[in-house]
């Protein structure tokens, strides 16, 4: 565990790579969350493998997929990390999981993730959710709407943080 003092009122505890973490529920019950390996999907490859035309038609089909934004990349979905805020920081922006301490706690999943995915997740959690939470901004993906796209300011910050993390990793 690494301790980071963000400011006089906020300490961040980075627990690093874990398989599970404990948290307090909204009812103040201690619970445990177990990380699961993320799902990987490459829709482009799935569609190309299912295509039964000749090479010329296959090339045109590939171009059409790419033009529609379906590219040869793996999409990763799942819960790769968590930030738990203490109760005093969840009053304004409610959370279903709160830290067991008076500090912000960050956990990164070690299950089925590459080192690069772990680095990007740390950037996502630390310089996205944590930064927003201790700055008094809404750190939830959905914001007050509960929709995945309900907090575009946070989403832009997270994308920037993940890209910077990947750049630093690759240097």
Coordinates of C-alpha atoms in Angstrom, one line a residue, residues 1 9-10 25 30 37 47 50-51 53-54 58-59 74 76 87 89 93 123 157 164-165:
X1 CA 0.0 0.0 0.0
X9 CA -7.8 17.2 4.2
X10 CA -7.3 14.2 1.9
X25 CA -22.1 -0.3 1.9
X30 CA -18.7 -4.4 5.6
X37 CA -11.3 -10.9 -15.4
X47 CA -17.3 -10.4 -38.5
X50 CA -17.9 -15.2 -40.4
X51 CA -17.6 -13.7 -43.9
X53 CA -16.9 -14.4 -49.9
X54 CA -13.8 -14.5 -52.1
X58 CA -13.5 -9.8 -48.3
X59 CA -11.3 -6.8 -48.9
X74 CA -10.0 -5.6 -28.8
X76 CA -12.1 -4.4 -23.0
X87 CA -18.3 8.8 3.9
X89 CA -16.8 12.7 0.5
X93 CA -22.1 12.6 -4.6
X123 CA -4.5 6.8 -14.5
X157 CA -10.5 13.8 -18.1
X164 CA -1.0 10.1 -20.8
X165 CA -0.6 6.9 -18.7

